[in-house]
Amino acid sequence: MYDSLLKKVNTAIERLRTFEPETEPYYLCYSGGKDSDTIRILAELAGVRADIVHNLTTVDAPETIHYIKSIPNVIIERAYYSDGTPKTMWNLIVKRHIPPLRHMRYCCSELKEFGGKGRLRVTGVRAAESINRKRNSGLVKIIGKPKTTLKIAEDMNLNYIISPSSSGGLILNYDNSDSRRFVEYCYRTTSTLVNPIIDWTDSEVWEFLNYYGCKANPLYQCGCKRIGCIGCPMQGQKGMQRDFEIYPTYKKAYIRTFGKLVDYYSDETISKPSSTWKTGEDIFNWWIGIDPNQLSFFD
Ligand code: SF4
């Protein structure tokens, strides 16, 4: 392992040890992607206690589920509505009346990021993933109870940044005893994330995984750059089209679900991006970018 990476590994281990809760394990967010494999292995190297949790989205690729099940001690959780009905991508689309879009990713917060309330969460978020991540994330991010959190940060004389993202939040970029006390104090009542590999590059992640003999999710060998859900709008319409060539059963399930939106959009007073939405297939084609009558209402 190169010296520069070894240094980052030691720093990440130190970060994990610094913020480890005294009375309970970390809640380690495990998606089955390379970054979450990295934090999983780092937590083991650091000797910290962690519940490794995958939140089922109901549109995870079968390969991902298979891979996750091959990793020992992964807990699989799923989201529920308040009446106990399981939340799925399918009933969520019907409830929201719109497919998930790049700028309307309701599914992530409802299906993927719902877990770990009141727990200290560890994620594999990295600044190198995107400009947004770079701008809105840090070693520690605390969202929620803004006034109280800010007041405590001020009282403790902490050096913090306010996240410019719409969800707001406070970012800390150092791992000393003050930040540890602050995190310990806040995490039960806020959404607090520790991101030990925030400053790692893609190649460092791969070098680390190779060094520790982690084969990673097999989808990477099929050319996938990021592991998301089947039809995830974040990959762009070309990626969505490719997904549905590979997973035709999911294409049918989306079309069936979009068919349940047709009644809603038949109301003339409701705005819709395309006047040709007569069937679930019309909506599906619009969604993946092959609707010739498409207007730029949502995109
Ligand atoms: S990864 Fe994509 S499809 Fe999956 S929950 Fe998040 S935004 Fe939705």
mmCIF file of C-alpha atoms and ligand atoms in Angstrom:
data_model
loop_
_atom_site.group_PDB
_atom_site.id
_atom_site.type_symbol
_atom_site.label_atom_id
_atom_site.label_comp_id
_atom_site.label_asym_id
_atom_site.label_seq_id
_atom_site.Cartn_x
_atom_site.Cartn_y
_atom_site.Cartn_z
ATOM 1 C CA MET A 1 0.000 0.000 0.000
ATOM 2 C CA TYR A 2 1.341 3.466 -0.898
ATOM 3 C CA ASP A 3 2.397 5.690 2.025
ATOM 4 C CA SER A 4 -0.180 8.343 1.123
ATOM 5 C CA LEU A 5 -3.008 5.790 1.302
ATOM 6 C CA LEU A 6 -1.632 4.248 4.481
ATOM 7 C CA LYS A 7 -1.773 7.692 6.030
ATOM 8 C CA LYS A 8 -5.398 8.092 5.002
ATOM 9 C CA VAL A 9 -6.258 4.635 6.331
ATOM 10 C CA ASN A 10 -4.735 5.515 9.711
ATOM 11 C CA THR A 11 -6.566 8.841 9.761
ATOM 12 C CA ALA A 12 -9.897 7.166 8.932
ATOM 13 C CA ILE A 13 -9.306 4.594 11.692
ATOM 14 C CA GLU A 14 -8.537 7.404 14.124
ATOM 15 C CA ARG A 15 -11.716 9.234 13.085
ATOM 16 C CA LEU A 16 -13.814 6.124 13.684
ATOM 17 C CA ARG A 17 -12.253 5.614 17.107
ATOM 18 C CA THR A 18 -12.714 9.264 18.051
ATOM 19 C CA PHE A 19 -16.453 9.367 17.403
ATOM 20 C CA GLU A 20 -17.392 5.848 18.514
ATOM 21 C CA PRO A 21 -20.446 6.128 20.814
ATOM 22 C CA GLU A 22 -19.748 4.995 24.343
ATOM 23 C CA THR A 23 -22.926 3.058 24.933
ATOM 24 C CA GLU A 24 -23.932 1.541 21.588
ATOM 25 C CA PRO A 25 -22.550 0.487 18.203
ATOM 26 C CA TYR A 26 -22.384 2.804 15.212
ATOM 27 C CA TYR A 27 -25.143 2.496 12.618
ATOM 28 C CA LEU A 28 -23.046 1.793 9.513
ATOM 29 C CA CYS A 29 -24.952 2.574 6.304
ATOM 30 C CA TYR A 30 -24.165 -0.261 3.931
ATOM 31 C CA SER A 31 -25.371 0.053 0.334
ATOM 32 C CA GLY A 32 -23.318 -2.798 -1.109
ATOM 33 C CA GLY A 33 -21.186 -0.321 -3.090
ATOM 34 C CA LYS A 34 -17.412 0.127 -2.931
ATOM 35 C CA ASP A 35 -17.473 3.056 -0.494
ATOM 36 C CA SER A 36 -19.601 1.210 2.013
ATOM 37 C CA ASP A 37 -17.315 -1.847 1.717
ATOM 38 C CA THR A 38 -14.436 0.481 2.545
ATOM 39 C CA ILE A 39 -16.036 1.819 5.740
ATOM 40 C CA ARG A 40 -17.094 -1.694 6.712
ATOM 41 C CA ILE A 41 -13.484 -2.915 6.522
ATOM 42 C CA LEU A 42 -12.160 0.242 8.204
ATOM 43 C CA ALA A 43 -14.576 -0.221 11.126
ATOM 44 C CA GLU A 44 -13.211 -3.735 11.559
ATOM 45 C CA LEU A 45 -9.604 -2.485 11.434
ATOM 46 C CA ALA A 46 -10.444 0.257 13.936
ATOM 47 C CA GLY A 47 -12.009 -2.297 16.275
ATOM 48 C CA VAL A 48 -15.116 -0.166 16.745
ATOM 49 C CA ARG A 49 -18.564 -1.670 17.241
ATOM 50 C CA ALA A 50 -20.902 -1.190 14.289
ATOM 51 C CA ASP A 51 -24.249 -2.510 13.121
ATOM 52 C CA ILE A 52 -23.850 -2.891 9.367
ATOM 53 C CA VAL A 53 -27.254 -2.081 7.906
ATOM 54 C CA HIS A 54 -28.596 -2.218 4.377
ATOM 55 C CA ASN A 55 -31.886 -0.430 3.784
ATOM 56 C CA LEU A 56 -33.895 -2.302 1.200
ATOM 57 C CA THR A 57 -35.241 -0.017 -1.521
ATOM 58 C CA THR A 58 -37.260 -2.775 -3.254
ATOM 59 C CA VAL A 59 -35.533 -1.821 -6.534
ATOM 60 C CA ASP A 60 -32.006 -2.927 -5.612
ATOM 61 C CA ALA A 61 -30.376 -4.959 -8.360
ATOM 62 C CA PRO A 62 -30.582 -8.723 -7.629
ATOM 63 C CA GLU A 63 -26.771 -8.888 -7.907
ATOM 64 C CA THR A 64 -26.477 -6.289 -5.146
ATOM 65 C CA ILE A 65 -28.837 -8.173 -2.835
ATOM 66 C CA HIS A 66 -26.934 -11.378 -3.519
ATOM 67 C CA TYR A 67 -23.627 -9.652 -2.778
ATOM 68 C CA ILE A 68 -24.949 -8.057 0.438
ATOM 69 C CA LYS A 69 -26.198 -11.419 1.653
ATOM 70 C CA SER A 70 -22.720 -12.858 1.117
ATOM 71 C CA ILE A 71 -21.223 -10.362 3.593
ATOM 72 C CA PRO A 72 -21.367 -11.638 7.173
ATOM 73 C CA ASN A 73 -23.448 -9.796 9.774
ATOM 74 C CA VAL A 74 -25.255 -7.405 7.449
ATOM 75 C CA ILE A 75 -28.670 -6.458 8.809
ATOM 76 C CA ILE A 76 -31.314 -5.867 6.119
ATOM 77 C CA GLU A 77 -33.993 -3.335 7.082
ATOM 78 C CA ARG A 78 -36.987 -1.977 5.239
ATOM 79 C CA ALA A 79 -39.176 1.110 5.598
ATOM 80 C CA TYR A 80 -42.809 1.071 6.746
ATOM 81 C CA TYR A 81 -45.703 3.538 6.679
ATOM 82 C CA SER A 82 -47.174 4.502 10.044
ATOM 83 C CA ASP A 83 -49.970 1.900 9.638
ATOM 84 C CA GLY A 84 -47.415 -0.888 9.276
ATOM 85 C CA THR A 85 -47.646 -1.280 5.471
ATOM 86 C CA PRO A 86 -44.216 -1.900 3.922
ATOM 87 C CA LYS A 87 -42.986 1.059 1.872
ATOM 88 C CA THR A 88 -41.973 0.155 -1.670
ATOM 89 C CA MET A 89 -40.882 2.111 -4.707
ATOM 90 C CA TRP A 90 -44.195 1.107 -6.279
ATOM 91 C CA ASN A 91 -46.571 2.418 -3.621
ATOM 92 C CA LEU A 92 -44.369 5.486 -3.104
ATOM 93 C CA ILE A 93 -44.691 6.489 -6.791
ATOM 94 C CA VAL A 94 -48.471 6.161 -6.596
ATOM 95 C CA LYS A 95 -48.564 8.204 -3.390
ATOM 96 C CA ARG A 96 -46.340 10.958 -4.841
ATOM 97 C CA HIS A 97 -48.052 10.944 -8.281
ATOM 98 C CA ILE A 98 -44.712 11.269 -10.069
ATOM 99 C CA PRO A 99 -41.766 9.003 -10.906
ATOM 100 C CA PRO A 100 -38.570 9.769 -8.985
ATOM 101 C CA LEU A 101 -36.530 12.436 -10.789
ATOM 102 C CA ARG A 102 -33.007 13.765 -10.435
ATOM 103 C CA HIS A 103 -34.228 16.826 -8.583
ATOM 104 C CA MET A 104 -37.082 14.998 -6.813
ATOM 105 C CA ARG A 105 -35.388 12.064 -5.174
ATOM 106 C CA TYR A 106 -38.070 11.395 -2.594
ATOM 107 C CA CYS A 107 -37.267 7.680 -2.785
ATOM 108 C CA CYS A 108 -33.784 8.115 -1.287
ATOM 109 C CA SER A 109 -35.022 9.781 1.867
ATOM 110 C CA GLU A 110 -38.020 7.442 2.206
ATOM 111 C CA LEU A 111 -36.449 4.119 1.264
ATOM 112 C CA LYS A 112 -32.715 4.469 1.718
ATOM 113 C CA GLU A 113 -31.971 7.049 4.354
ATOM 114 C CA PHE A 114 -34.792 6.440 6.811
ATOM 115 C CA GLY A 115 -32.817 4.120 9.078
ATOM 116 C CA GLY A 116 -30.649 4.868 12.084
ATOM 117 C CA LYS A 117 -32.844 7.513 13.743
ATOM 118 C CA GLY A 118 -31.281 8.511 17.057
ATOM 119 C CA ARG A 119 -28.121 6.552 16.200
ATOM 120 C CA LEU A 120 -24.708 7.795 15.142
ATOM 121 C CA ARG A 121 -24.450 6.919 11.477
ATOM 122 C CA VAL A 122 -21.264 6.179 9.547
ATOM 123 C CA THR A 123 -21.391 6.595 5.794
ATOM 124 C CA GLY A 124 -19.033 6.157 2.856
ATOM 125 C CA VAL A 125 -19.791 9.662 1.536
ATOM 126 C CA ARG A 126 -16.800 11.156 -0.311
ATOM 127 C CA ALA A 127 -16.255 14.700 -1.550
ATOM 128 C CA ALA A 128 -14.852 13.355 -4.838
ATOM 129 C CA GLU A 129 -18.239 11.852 -5.761
ATOM 130 C CA SER A 130 -19.742 15.136 -6.937
ATOM 131 C CA ILE A 131 -19.552 18.912 -6.621
ATOM 132 C CA ASN A 132 -22.631 18.818 -4.376
ATOM 133 C CA ARG A 133 -21.067 16.284 -2.051
ATOM 134 C CA LYS A 134 -17.914 18.408 -1.909
ATOM 135 C CA ARG A 135 -19.903 21.503 -1.038
ATOM 136 C CA ASN A 136 -22.383 19.967 1.388
ATOM 137 C CA SER A 137 -20.470 17.292 3.264
ATOM 138 C CA GLY A 138 -17.614 17.106 5.710
ATOM 139 C CA LEU A 139 -16.099 14.720 8.213
ATOM 140 C CA VAL A 140 -19.164 15.196 10.409
ATOM 141 C CA LYS A 141 -22.532 16.524 9.305
ATOM 142 C CA ILE A 142 -25.310 17.337 11.734
ATOM 143 C CA ILE A 143 -28.811 18.083 10.444
ATOM 144 C CA GLY A 144 -31.805 19.026 12.565
ATOM 145 C CA LYS A 145 -32.590 21.209 15.591
ATOM 146 C CA PRO A 146 -30.662 24.051 13.909
ATOM 147 C CA LYS A 147 -31.029 26.664 16.662
ATOM 148 C CA THR A 148 -30.068 24.340 19.508
ATOM 149 C CA THR A 149 -27.233 22.746 17.556
ATOM 150 C CA LEU A 150 -25.798 26.111 16.556
ATOM 151 C CA LYS A 151 -26.038 27.425 20.076
ATOM 152 C CA ILE A 152 -24.154 24.442 21.478
ATOM 153 C CA ALA A 153 -21.512 24.774 18.742
ATOM 154 C CA GLU A 154 -21.121 28.457 19.612
ATOM 155 C CA ASP A 155 -20.948 27.775 23.349
ATOM 156 C CA MET A 156 -18.266 25.153 22.748
ATOM 157 C CA ASN A 157 -16.393 27.586 20.538
ATOM 158 C CA LEU A 158 -16.274 25.053 17.700
ATOM 159 C CA ASN A 159 -14.938 25.764 14.278
ATOM 160 C CA TYR A 160 -17.850 24.786 12.022
ATOM 161 C CA ILE A 161 -19.304 25.498 8.581
ATOM 162 C CA ILE A 162 -23.003 25.864 7.709
ATOM 163 C CA SER A 163 -23.881 23.578 4.810
ATOM 164 C CA PRO A 164 -25.230 25.524 1.805
ATOM 165 C CA SER A 165 -27.577 22.631 0.894
ATOM 166 C CA SER A 166 -31.349 23.076 1.180
ATOM 167 C CA SER A 167 -31.448 20.642 4.104
ATOM 168 C CA GLY A 168 -28.944 22.910 5.873
ATOM 169 C CA GLY A 169 -26.837 21.382 8.597
ATOM 170 C CA LEU A 170 -23.608 22.024 10.300
ATOM 171 C CA ILE A 171 -20.278 20.587 9.131
ATOM 172 C CA LEU A 172 -17.198 19.821 11.241
ATOM 173 C CA ASN A 173 -13.935 18.904 9.626
ATOM 174 C CA TYR A 174 -11.755 17.870 12.517
ATOM 175 C CA ASP A 175 -11.703 14.974 14.943
ATOM 176 C CA ASN A 176 -10.550 16.249 18.309
ATOM 177 C CA SER A 177 -12.084 15.799 21.749
ATOM 178 C CA ASP A 178 -14.295 18.920 21.381
ATOM 179 C CA SER A 179 -15.912 17.641 18.194
ATOM 180 C CA ARG A 180 -16.315 14.237 19.835
ATOM 181 C CA ARG A 181 -18.139 15.768 22.815
ATOM 182 C CA PHE A 182 -20.309 17.796 20.479
ATOM 183 C CA VAL A 183 -21.270 14.754 18.394
ATOM 184 C CA GLU A 184 -21.907 12.669 21.510
ATOM 185 C CA TYR A 185 -24.166 15.424 22.781
ATOM 186 C CA CYS A 186 -26.144 15.946 19.561
ATOM 187 C CA TYR A 187 -26.497 12.655 17.741
ATOM 188 C CA ARG A 188 -29.563 11.247 19.504
ATOM 189 C CA THR A 189 -31.766 14.225 18.697
ATOM 190 C CA THR A 190 -30.408 15.132 15.260
ATOM 191 C CA SER A 191 -29.375 13.306 12.120
ATOM 192 C CA THR A 192 -25.619 12.996 12.582
ATOM 193 C CA LEU A 193 -23.311 11.473 10.016
ATOM 194 C CA VAL A 194 -19.645 10.605 10.403
ATOM 195 C CA ASN A 195 -17.902 10.321 7.042
ATOM 196 C CA PRO A 196 -14.445 8.842 7.702
ATOM 197 C CA ILE A 197 -13.423 8.597 4.012
ATOM 198 C CA ILE A 198 -14.713 12.041 2.994
ATOM 199 C CA ASP A 199 -11.301 12.948 1.505
ATOM 200 C CA TRP A 200 -10.584 9.680 -0.353
ATOM 201 C CA THR A 201 -10.352 9.458 -4.136
ATOM 202 C CA ASP A 202 -11.869 6.689 -6.280
ATOM 203 C CA SER A 203 -8.478 5.119 -6.917
ATOM 204 C CA GLU A 204 -7.663 5.110 -3.195
ATOM 205 C CA VAL A 205 -10.913 3.263 -2.495
ATOM 206 C CA TRP A 206 -10.074 0.637 -5.125
ATOM 207 C CA GLU A 207 -6.486 0.284 -3.959
ATOM 208 C CA PHE A 208 -7.689 -0.192 -0.388
ATOM 209 C CA LEU A 209 -10.258 -2.837 -1.385
ATOM 210 C CA ASN A 210 -7.726 -4.695 -3.516
ATOM 211 C CA TYR A 211 -5.215 -4.642 -0.690
ATOM 212 C CA TYR A 212 -7.744 -6.223 1.692
ATOM 213 C CA GLY A 213 -8.908 -8.746 -0.907
ATOM 214 C CA CYS A 214 -12.428 -7.341 -1.170
ATOM 215 C CA LYS A 215 -13.876 -8.293 -4.571
ATOM 216 C CA ALA A 216 -16.662 -5.696 -4.287
ATOM 217 C CA ASN A 217 -20.112 -5.807 -5.843
ATOM 218 C CA PRO A 218 -19.934 -7.824 -9.121
ATOM 219 C CA LEU A 219 -21.840 -5.055 -10.926
ATOM 220 C CA TYR A 220 -18.611 -3.028 -11.052
ATOM 221 C CA GLN A 221 -17.178 -5.751 -13.307
ATOM 222 C CA CYS A 222 -20.129 -5.188 -15.667
ATOM 223 C CA GLY A 223 -19.120 -1.564 -16.155
ATOM 224 C CA CYS A 224 -21.271 0.081 -13.458
ATOM 225 C CA LYS A 225 -19.643 3.192 -12.030
ATOM 226 C CA ARG A 226 -22.029 3.556 -9.119
ATOM 227 C CA ILE A 227 -24.323 1.091 -7.424
ATOM 228 C CA GLY A 228 -27.850 2.468 -7.288
ATOM 229 C CA CYS A 229 -31.342 1.164 -7.778
ATOM 230 C CA ILE A 230 -32.712 -0.224 -11.024
ATOM 231 C CA GLY A 231 -33.922 2.805 -12.990
ATOM 232 C CA CYS A 232 -32.319 5.324 -10.643
ATOM 233 C CA PRO A 233 -32.723 8.774 -12.242
ATOM 234 C CA MET A 234 -29.351 9.871 -10.855
ATOM 235 C CA GLN A 235 -27.540 7.862 -13.518
ATOM 236 C CA GLY A 236 -29.151 9.831 -16.386
ATOM 237 C CA GLN A 237 -31.555 8.562 -19.019
ATOM 238 C CA LYS A 238 -28.965 6.503 -20.927
ATOM 239 C CA GLY A 239 -28.174 4.610 -17.745
ATOM 240 C CA MET A 240 -31.887 4.122 -17.066
ATOM 241 C CA GLN A 241 -32.437 2.750 -20.575
ATOM 242 C CA ARG A 242 -29.533 0.343 -20.105
ATOM 243 C CA ASP A 243 -30.986 -0.824 -16.763
ATOM 244 C CA PHE A 244 -34.301 -1.688 -18.350
ATOM 245 C CA GLU A 245 -32.653 -3.654 -21.147
ATOM 246 C CA ILE A 246 -30.951 -5.737 -18.468
ATOM 247 C CA TYR A 247 -33.942 -5.998 -16.115
ATOM 248 C CA PRO A 248 -37.133 -6.194 -18.243
ATOM 249 C CA THR A 249 -39.210 -7.424 -15.286
ATOM 250 C CA TYR A 250 -38.565 -4.127 -13.520
ATOM 251 C CA LYS A 251 -39.496 -2.234 -16.671
ATOM 252 C CA LYS A 252 -42.883 -4.009 -16.603
ATOM 253 C CA ALA A 253 -43.309 -3.230 -12.899
ATOM 254 C CA TYR A 254 -42.606 0.495 -13.467
ATOM 255 C CA ILE A 255 -45.018 0.605 -16.420
ATOM 256 C CA ARG A 256 -47.694 -1.117 -14.321
ATOM 257 C CA THR A 257 -47.141 1.399 -11.523
ATOM 258 C CA PHE A 258 -47.178 4.413 -13.847
ATOM 259 C CA GLY A 259 -50.466 3.054 -15.222
ATOM 260 C CA LYS A 260 -51.935 3.842 -11.786
ATOM 261 C CA LEU A 261 -51.049 7.541 -12.289
ATOM 262 C CA VAL A 262 -53.047 7.850 -15.513
ATOM 263 C CA ASP A 263 -56.347 8.493 -13.729
ATOM 264 C CA TYR A 264 -54.768 11.225 -11.656
ATOM 265 C CA TYR A 265 -53.355 12.976 -14.739
ATOM 266 C CA SER A 266 -56.606 12.661 -16.669
ATOM 267 C CA ASP A 267 -57.769 15.667 -14.627
ATOM 268 C CA GLU A 268 -57.229 18.582 -17.059
ATOM 269 C CA THR A 269 -56.464 21.004 -14.228
ATOM 270 C CA ILE A 270 -53.348 19.047 -13.207
ATOM 271 C CA SER A 271 -50.128 20.073 -14.944
ATOM 272 C CA LYS A 272 -48.189 17.309 -16.586
ATOM 273 C CA PRO A 273 -44.971 17.268 -18.581
ATOM 274 C CA SER A 274 -46.480 15.637 -21.645
ATOM 275 C CA SER A 275 -49.918 15.854 -23.197
ATOM 276 C CA THR A 276 -49.530 12.286 -24.456
ATOM 277 C CA TRP A 277 -49.796 10.606 -21.074
ATOM 278 C CA LYS A 278 -52.564 8.145 -21.796
ATOM 279 C CA THR A 279 -50.944 4.946 -20.508
ATOM 280 C CA GLY A 280 -48.304 3.779 -18.061
ATOM 281 C CA GLU A 281 -46.020 3.163 -21.016
ATOM 282 C CA ASP A 282 -46.319 6.817 -22.102
ATOM 283 C CA ILE A 283 -45.158 7.925 -18.677
ATOM 284 C CA PHE A 284 -42.369 5.348 -18.688
ATOM 285 C CA ASN A 285 -41.118 6.521 -22.103
ATOM 286 C CA TRP A 286 -41.177 10.128 -20.953
ATOM 287 C CA TRP A 287 -39.307 9.158 -17.801
ATOM 288 C CA ILE A 288 -36.460 7.419 -19.614
ATOM 289 C CA GLY A 289 -36.274 10.098 -22.314
ATOM 290 C CA ILE A 290 -37.820 8.495 -25.364
ATOM 291 C CA ASP A 291 -41.044 10.521 -25.585
ATOM 292 C CA PRO A 292 -41.083 12.536 -28.846
ATOM 293 C CA ASN A 293 -43.648 15.003 -27.422
ATOM 294 C CA GLN A 294 -41.713 15.679 -24.288
ATOM 295 C CA LEU A 295 -41.888 19.159 -22.761
ATOM 296 C CA SER A 296 -39.394 20.422 -20.242
ATOM 297 C CA PHE A 297 -41.912 20.872 -17.429
ATOM 298 C CA PHE A 298 -40.052 18.893 -14.796
ATOM 299 C CA ASP A 299 -36.554 18.581 -16.243
HETATM 300 S S1 SF4 B 1 -30.529 5.450 -5.370
HETATM 301 FE FE1 SF4 B 1 -31.825 6.482 -6.908
HETATM 302 S S2 SF4 B 1 -33.672 5.222 -7.207
HETATM 303 FE FE2 SF4 B 1 -32.592 4.499 -5.337
HETATM 304 S S3 SF4 B 1 -33.616 5.493 -3.717
HETATM 305 FE FE3 SF4 B 1 -31.907 6.856 -4.259
HETATM 306 S S4 SF4 B 1 -32.630 8.262 -5.910
HETATM 307 FE FE4 SF4 B 1 -34.156 6.622 -5.591
#
